Amino acid sequence: MSRDRHLPDEDEVSAFRQALKEAGVRPIASNRADPGRRRRGDPAAAERRAAATSAADDLAAAGRTSDGRVEPVRPSEFLDFALPDLPWRTRKQLKRGRIGWEAGLDLHGFTLEEARAELEAFLRDAATRRRRCVLVVHGKAWGTTSDYPVIKSHVNAWLREWPSVLAFCSATMIDGGTGAVYVLLRRRGH
């Protein structure tokens, strides 16, 4: 049996829109993911950061991510990375947004160095709390001195270096699309 995708014609689209209108369906007010962004100066964030930097376990010993030159990515580019031994089915579920994310980090408004520190602290905290999947919103805005999305490009490089990252990929549209990534983490002890 053929599984060709059926593209609706204008009459079908109009009928669908009319049915939605008659049912009282209205567009959502905001089309932006809300990962529960912390405010700067949040005492809980400062406490987690201090705990993460003072930890003497193997994650702390793994050190910081590189601050070298990274390969620029386009704003709309789909990010995709997985370790070679990750099961295909798990990777497919991650790409489809079927693995529920348990915590989120929004890097909008941070400098590059602040974004790196926040991401590292967030990943250490997620490992400590045995999180399986997290959402990182990096945005797609171009840097003021660059012609590519600086934070997105660096997040792409940093996550590839982080020891507990098994895979990551751009989120589905409902969670931020190519302005965010789902990150699948290795649970310690497994």
PDB file of C-alpha atoms in Angstrom:
ATOM      1  CA  MET A   1       0.000   0.000   0.000  1.00  0.00           C
ATOM      2  CA  SER A   2       1.331   3.419  -0.932  1.00  0.00           C
ATOM      3  CA  ARG A   3       1.944   5.944   1.818  1.00  0.00           C
ATOM      4  CA  ASP A   4       2.208   9.096  -0.281  1.00  0.00           C
ATOM      5  CA  ARG A   5       1.371  12.225   1.604  1.00  0.00           C
ATOM      6  CA  HIS A   6      -1.914  13.816   0.577  1.00  0.00           C
ATOM      7  CA  LEU A   7      -1.670  17.579   0.224  1.00  0.00           C
ATOM      8  CA  PRO A   8      -5.051  19.268   0.745  1.00  0.00           C
ATOM      9  CA  ASP A   9      -6.409  21.623  -1.880  1.00  0.00           C
ATOM     10  CA  GLU A  10      -7.675  25.152  -1.139  1.00  0.00           C
ATOM     11  CA  ASP A  11     -11.300  24.012  -0.640  1.00  0.00           C
ATOM     12  CA  GLU A  12     -10.263  21.493   2.025  1.00  0.00           C
ATOM     13  CA  VAL A  13      -8.101  24.076   3.810  1.00  0.00           C
ATOM     14  CA  SER A  14     -10.950  26.623   3.754  1.00  0.00           C
ATOM     15  CA  ALA A  15     -13.428  24.061   5.083  1.00  0.00           C
ATOM     16  CA  PHE A  16     -11.016  23.116   7.879  1.00  0.00           C
ATOM     17  CA  ARG A  17     -10.465  26.755   8.888  1.00  0.00           C
ATOM     18  CA  GLN A  18     -14.219  27.400   8.843  1.00  0.00           C
ATOM     19  CA  ALA A  19     -14.835  24.354  11.066  1.00  0.00           C
ATOM     20  CA  LEU A  20     -12.235  25.592  13.530  1.00  0.00           C
ATOM     21  CA  LYS A  21     -13.804  29.041  13.571  1.00  0.00           C
ATOM     22  CA  GLU A  22     -17.282  27.619  14.162  1.00  0.00           C
ATOM     23  CA  ALA A  23     -15.944  25.469  17.002  1.00  0.00           C
ATOM     24  CA  GLY A  24     -14.561  28.584  18.720  1.00  0.00           C
ATOM     25  CA  VAL A  25     -10.907  27.654  18.285  1.00  0.00           C
ATOM     26  CA  ARG A  26      -8.627  30.675  18.520  1.00  0.00           C
ATOM     27  CA  PRO A  27      -4.881  30.967  17.857  1.00  0.00           C
ATOM     28  CA  ILE A  28      -2.695  30.761  20.940  1.00  0.00           C
ATOM     29  CA  ALA A  29      -1.437  34.079  22.273  1.00  0.00           C
ATOM     30  CA  SER A  30       2.209  33.038  22.474  1.00  0.00           C
ATOM     31  CA  ASN A  31       4.135  30.632  20.288  1.00  0.00           C
ATOM     32  CA  ARG A  32       7.168  30.411  22.579  1.00  0.00           C
ATOM     33  CA  ALA A  33       8.434  27.570  24.724  1.00  0.00           C
ATOM     34  CA  ASP A  34       8.453  28.224  28.458  1.00  0.00           C
ATOM     35  CA  PRO A  35      11.150  26.098  30.095  1.00  0.00           C
ATOM     36  CA  GLY A  36      10.638  27.798  33.440  1.00  0.00           C
ATOM     37  CA  ARG A  37      13.337  30.404  32.970  1.00  0.00           C
ATOM     38  CA  ARG A  38      15.067  31.467  36.132  1.00  0.00           C
ATOM     39  CA  ARG A  39      15.627  35.114  36.806  1.00  0.00           C
ATOM     40  CA  ARG A  40      19.128  36.434  37.250  1.00  0.00           C
ATOM     41  CA  GLY A  41      20.042  36.689  40.886  1.00  0.00           C
ATOM     42  CA  ASP A  42      17.903  33.653  41.746  1.00  0.00           C
ATOM     43  CA  PRO A  43      19.296  32.327  45.070  1.00  0.00           C
ATOM     44  CA  ALA A  44      18.526  28.720  44.070  1.00  0.00           C
ATOM     45  CA  ALA A  45      20.585  29.142  40.886  1.00  0.00           C
ATOM     46  CA  ALA A  46      23.501  30.600  42.856  1.00  0.00           C
ATOM     47  CA  GLU A  47      23.287  27.711  45.311  1.00  0.00           C
ATOM     48  CA  ARG A  48      23.267  25.108  42.506  1.00  0.00           C
ATOM     49  CA  ARG A  49      26.159  26.849  40.759  1.00  0.00           C
ATOM     50  CA  ALA A  50      28.210  26.866  43.974  1.00  0.00           C
ATOM     51  CA  ALA A  51      27.431  23.193  44.606  1.00  0.00           C
ATOM     52  CA  ALA A  52      28.341  22.278  41.045  1.00  0.00           C
ATOM     53  CA  THR A  53      31.676  24.070  41.102  1.00  0.00           C
ATOM     54  CA  SER A  54      32.649  22.668  44.502  1.00  0.00           C
ATOM     55  CA  ALA A  55      31.749  19.070  43.651  1.00  0.00           C
ATOM     56  CA  ALA A  56      34.758  16.786  43.549  1.00  0.00           C
ATOM     57  CA  ASP A  57      33.221  14.001  41.502  1.00  0.00           C
ATOM     58  CA  ASP A  58      34.080  12.937  37.972  1.00  0.00           C
ATOM     59  CA  LEU A  59      31.705  15.452  36.419  1.00  0.00           C
ATOM     60  CA  ALA A  60      33.545  18.340  37.993  1.00  0.00           C
ATOM     61  CA  ALA A  61      36.825  16.791  36.964  1.00  0.00           C
ATOM     62  CA  ALA A  62      35.547  16.610  33.387  1.00  0.00           C
ATOM     63  CA  GLY A  63      36.131  20.338  33.312  1.00  0.00           C
ATOM     64  CA  ARG A  64      34.734  23.080  31.223  1.00  0.00           C
ATOM     65  CA  THR A  65      33.709  23.027  27.645  1.00  0.00           C
ATOM     66  CA  SER A  66      36.101  24.485  25.118  1.00  0.00           C
ATOM     67  CA  ASP A  67      36.013  28.168  24.354  1.00  0.00           C
ATOM     68  CA  GLY A  68      37.774  27.781  21.027  1.00  0.00           C
ATOM     69  CA  ARG A  69      36.440  28.645  17.617  1.00  0.00           C
ATOM     70  CA  VAL A  70      33.242  26.827  16.706  1.00  0.00           C
ATOM     71  CA  GLU A  71      31.663  26.048  13.384  1.00  0.00           C
ATOM     72  CA  PRO A  72      28.827  28.522  12.735  1.00  0.00           C
ATOM     73  CA  VAL A  73      25.349  27.137  12.117  1.00  0.00           C
ATOM     74  CA  ARG A  74      22.451  28.812  10.328  1.00  0.00           C
ATOM     75  CA  PRO A  75      19.511  30.135  12.403  1.00  0.00           C
ATOM     76  CA  SER A  76      17.096  27.598  10.886  1.00  0.00           C
ATOM     77  CA  GLU A  77      19.554  24.669  10.854  1.00  0.00           C
ATOM     78  CA  PHE A  78      18.329  21.483  12.562  1.00  0.00           C
ATOM     79  CA  LEU A  79      20.887  20.348  15.136  1.00  0.00           C
ATOM     80  CA  ASP A  80      21.361  16.603  15.491  1.00  0.00           C
ATOM     81  CA  PHE A  81      23.975  14.579  17.380  1.00  0.00           C
ATOM     82  CA  ALA A  82      24.053  11.131  18.958  1.00  0.00           C
ATOM     83  CA  LEU A  83      26.712   8.764  20.202  1.00  0.00           C
ATOM     84  CA  PRO A  84      27.157   5.852  17.779  1.00  0.00           C
ATOM     85  CA  ASP A  85      25.866   3.222  20.217  1.00  0.00           C
ATOM     86  CA  LEU A  86      22.586   5.020  21.018  1.00  0.00           C
ATOM     87  CA  PRO A  87      19.648   2.814  19.982  1.00  0.00           C
ATOM     88  CA  TRP A  88      17.931   3.988  16.808  1.00  0.00           C
ATOM     89  CA  ARG A  89      14.488   3.884  18.459  1.00  0.00           C
ATOM     90  CA  THR A  90      15.622   6.145  21.316  1.00  0.00           C
ATOM     91  CA  ARG A  91      17.069   8.659  18.859  1.00  0.00           C
ATOM     92  CA  LYS A  92      13.850   8.619  16.835  1.00  0.00           C
ATOM     93  CA  GLN A  93      11.758   9.229  19.974  1.00  0.00           C
ATOM     94  CA  LEU A  94      13.998  12.161  20.941  1.00  0.00           C
ATOM     95  CA  LYS A  95      13.656  13.751  17.489  1.00  0.00           C
ATOM     96  CA  ARG A  96       9.870  13.467  17.638  1.00  0.00           C
ATOM     97  CA  GLY A  97       9.710  15.027  21.099  1.00  0.00           C
ATOM     98  CA  ARG A  98       8.338  11.826  22.606  1.00  0.00           C
ATOM     99  CA  ILE A  99      10.787  11.767  25.516  1.00  0.00           C
ATOM    100  CA  GLY A 100       9.387  14.242  28.008  1.00  0.00           C
ATOM    101  CA  TRP A 101      11.868  16.864  29.165  1.00  0.00           C
ATOM    102  CA  GLU A 102      12.135  17.262  32.920  1.00  0.00           C
ATOM    103  CA  ALA A 103      13.902  20.623  33.241  1.00  0.00           C
ATOM    104  CA  GLY A 104      14.610  23.579  30.991  1.00  0.00           C
ATOM    105  CA  LEU A 105      17.179  26.332  30.579  1.00  0.00           C
ATOM    106  CA  ASP A 106      16.677  29.537  28.568  1.00  0.00           C
ATOM    107  CA  LEU A 107      19.919  31.194  27.442  1.00  0.00           C
ATOM    108  CA  HIS A 108      18.316  34.319  25.954  1.00  0.00           C
ATOM    109  CA  GLY A 109      19.922  37.521  27.202  1.00  0.00           C
ATOM    110  CA  PHE A 110      23.178  35.956  28.378  1.00  0.00           C
ATOM    111  CA  THR A 111      26.646  36.786  27.123  1.00  0.00           C
ATOM    112  CA  LEU A 112      28.606  33.904  25.643  1.00  0.00           C
ATOM    113  CA  GLU A 113      30.600  33.348  28.848  1.00  0.00           C
ATOM    114  CA  GLU A 114      27.459  33.581  31.016  1.00  0.00           C
ATOM    115  CA  ALA A 115      25.661  31.135  28.707  1.00  0.00           C
ATOM    116  CA  ARG A 116      28.503  28.624  29.000  1.00  0.00           C
ATOM    117  CA  ALA A 117      28.573  28.882  32.800  1.00  0.00           C
ATOM    118  CA  GLU A 118      24.774  28.526  32.999  1.00  0.00           C
ATOM    119  CA  LEU A 119      24.749  25.532  30.645  1.00  0.00           C
ATOM    120  CA  GLU A 120      27.529  23.756  32.539  1.00  0.00           C
ATOM    121  CA  ALA A 121      25.858  24.356  35.914  1.00  0.00           C
ATOM    122  CA  PHE A 122      22.510  23.233  34.478  1.00  0.00           C
ATOM    123  CA  LEU A 123      23.970  19.999  33.042  1.00  0.00           C
ATOM    124  CA  ARG A 124      25.761  19.195  36.318  1.00  0.00           C
ATOM    125  CA  ASP A 125      22.548  19.813  38.241  1.00  0.00           C
ATOM    126  CA  ALA A 126      20.557  17.659  35.801  1.00  0.00           C
ATOM    127  CA  ALA A 127      23.068  14.818  36.264  1.00  0.00           C
ATOM    128  CA  THR A 128      22.897  15.155  40.050  1.00  0.00           C
ATOM    129  CA  ARG A 129      19.096  15.007  39.907  1.00  0.00           C
ATOM    130  CA  ARG A 130      19.254  12.046  37.503  1.00  0.00           C
ATOM    131  CA  ARG A 131      17.330  13.814  34.743  1.00  0.00           C
ATOM    132  CA  ARG A 132      16.956  11.835  31.522  1.00  0.00           C
ATOM    133  CA  CYS A 133      15.959  14.589  29.093  1.00  0.00           C
ATOM    134  CA  VAL A 134      16.224  18.371  29.351  1.00  0.00           C
ATOM    135  CA  LEU A 135      15.379  21.313  27.087  1.00  0.00           C
ATOM    136  CA  VAL A 136      17.912  24.038  26.334  1.00  0.00           C
ATOM    137  CA  VAL A 137      16.561  27.145  24.585  1.00  0.00           C
ATOM    138  CA  HIS A 138      19.477  28.823  22.794  1.00  0.00           C
ATOM    139  CA  GLY A 139      17.578  31.059  20.386  1.00  0.00           C
ATOM    140  CA  LYS A 140      18.450  31.866  16.797  1.00  0.00           C
ATOM    141  CA  ALA A 141      19.466  35.509  17.040  1.00  0.00           C
ATOM    142  CA  TRP A 142      22.638  36.623  15.329  1.00  0.00           C
ATOM    143  CA  GLY A 143      25.391  38.025  17.497  1.00  0.00           C
ATOM    144  CA  THR A 144      26.042  41.754  17.423  1.00  0.00           C
ATOM    145  CA  THR A 145      29.556  41.171  16.089  1.00  0.00           C
ATOM    146  CA  SER A 146      28.885  37.994  14.096  1.00  0.00           C
ATOM    147  CA  ASP A 147      26.848  36.995  11.085  1.00  0.00           C
ATOM    148  CA  TYR A 148      25.619  33.738  12.639  1.00  0.00           C
ATOM    149  CA  PRO A 149      23.744  32.719  15.823  1.00  0.00           C
ATOM    150  CA  VAL A 150      26.597  32.707  18.330  1.00  0.00           C
ATOM    151  CA  ILE A 151      24.899  31.024  21.306  1.00  0.00           C
ATOM    152  CA  LYS A 152      23.290  28.351  19.091  1.00  0.00           C
ATOM    153  CA  SER A 153      26.608  27.582  17.405  1.00  0.00           C
ATOM    154  CA  HIS A 154      28.444  27.307  20.721  1.00  0.00           C
ATOM    155  CA  VAL A 155      25.719  25.185  22.339  1.00  0.00           C
ATOM    156  CA  ASN A 156      26.046  22.816  19.369  1.00  0.00           C
ATOM    157  CA  ALA A 157      29.793  22.467  20.086  1.00  0.00           C
ATOM    158  CA  TRP A 158      29.571  22.430  23.899  1.00  0.00           C
ATOM    159  CA  LEU A 159      26.967  19.665  24.066  1.00  0.00           C
ATOM    160  CA  ARG A 160      29.082  17.422  21.822  1.00  0.00           C
ATOM    161  CA  GLU A 161      31.930  17.713  24.366  1.00  0.00           C
ATOM    162  CA  TRP A 162      29.904  17.159  27.530  1.00  0.00           C
ATOM    163  CA  PRO A 163      30.571  13.658  28.960  1.00  0.00           C
ATOM    164  CA  SER A 164      27.007  12.845  30.066  1.00  0.00           C
ATOM    165  CA  VAL A 165      25.304  13.903  26.798  1.00  0.00           C
ATOM    166  CA  LEU A 166      24.144  10.864  24.841  1.00  0.00           C
ATOM    167  CA  ALA A 167      22.314  12.818  22.138  1.00  0.00           C
ATOM    168  CA  PHE A 168      20.694  16.122  21.302  1.00  0.00           C
ATOM    169  CA  CYS A 169      18.528  17.449  18.516  1.00  0.00           C
ATOM    170  CA  SER A 170      16.471  20.505  17.672  1.00  0.00           C
ATOM    171  CA  ALA A 171      13.121  20.566  19.434  1.00  0.00           C
ATOM    172  CA  THR A 172       9.694  20.220  17.890  1.00  0.00           C
ATOM    173  CA  MET A 173       7.885  23.459  17.041  1.00  0.00           C
ATOM    174  CA  ILE A 174       5.842  23.417  20.240  1.00  0.00           C
ATOM    175  CA  ASP A 175       9.041  23.482  22.348  1.00  0.00           C
ATOM    176  CA  GLY A 176      10.949  26.092  20.331  1.00  0.00           C
ATOM    177  CA  GLY A 177      11.843  24.440  17.020  1.00  0.00           C
ATOM    178  CA  THR A 178      15.355  25.186  15.799  1.00  0.00           C
ATOM    179  CA  GLY A 179      15.753  27.717  18.622  1.00  0.00           C
ATOM    180  CA  ALA A 180      15.961  24.945  21.233  1.00  0.00           C
ATOM    181  CA  VAL A 181      17.359  21.444  21.685  1.00  0.00           C
ATOM    182  CA  TYR A 182      16.291  18.336  23.531  1.00  0.00           C
ATOM    183  CA  VAL A 183      19.288  16.882  25.354  1.00  0.00           C
ATOM    184  CA  LEU A 184      19.323  13.198  26.301  1.00  0.00           C
ATOM    185  CA  LEU A 185      21.559  12.569  29.303  1.00  0.00           C
ATOM    186  CA  ARG A 186      23.284   9.490  30.661  1.00  0.00           C
ATOM    187  CA  ARG A 187      21.950   8.632  34.077  1.00  0.00           C
ATOM    188  CA  ARG A 188      24.767   8.031  36.515  1.00  0.00           C
ATOM    189  CA  GLY A 189      24.955   4.498  37.786  1.00  0.00           C
ATOM    190  CA  HIS A 190      23.389   3.068  34.614  1.00  0.00           C
TER     191      HIS A 190
END
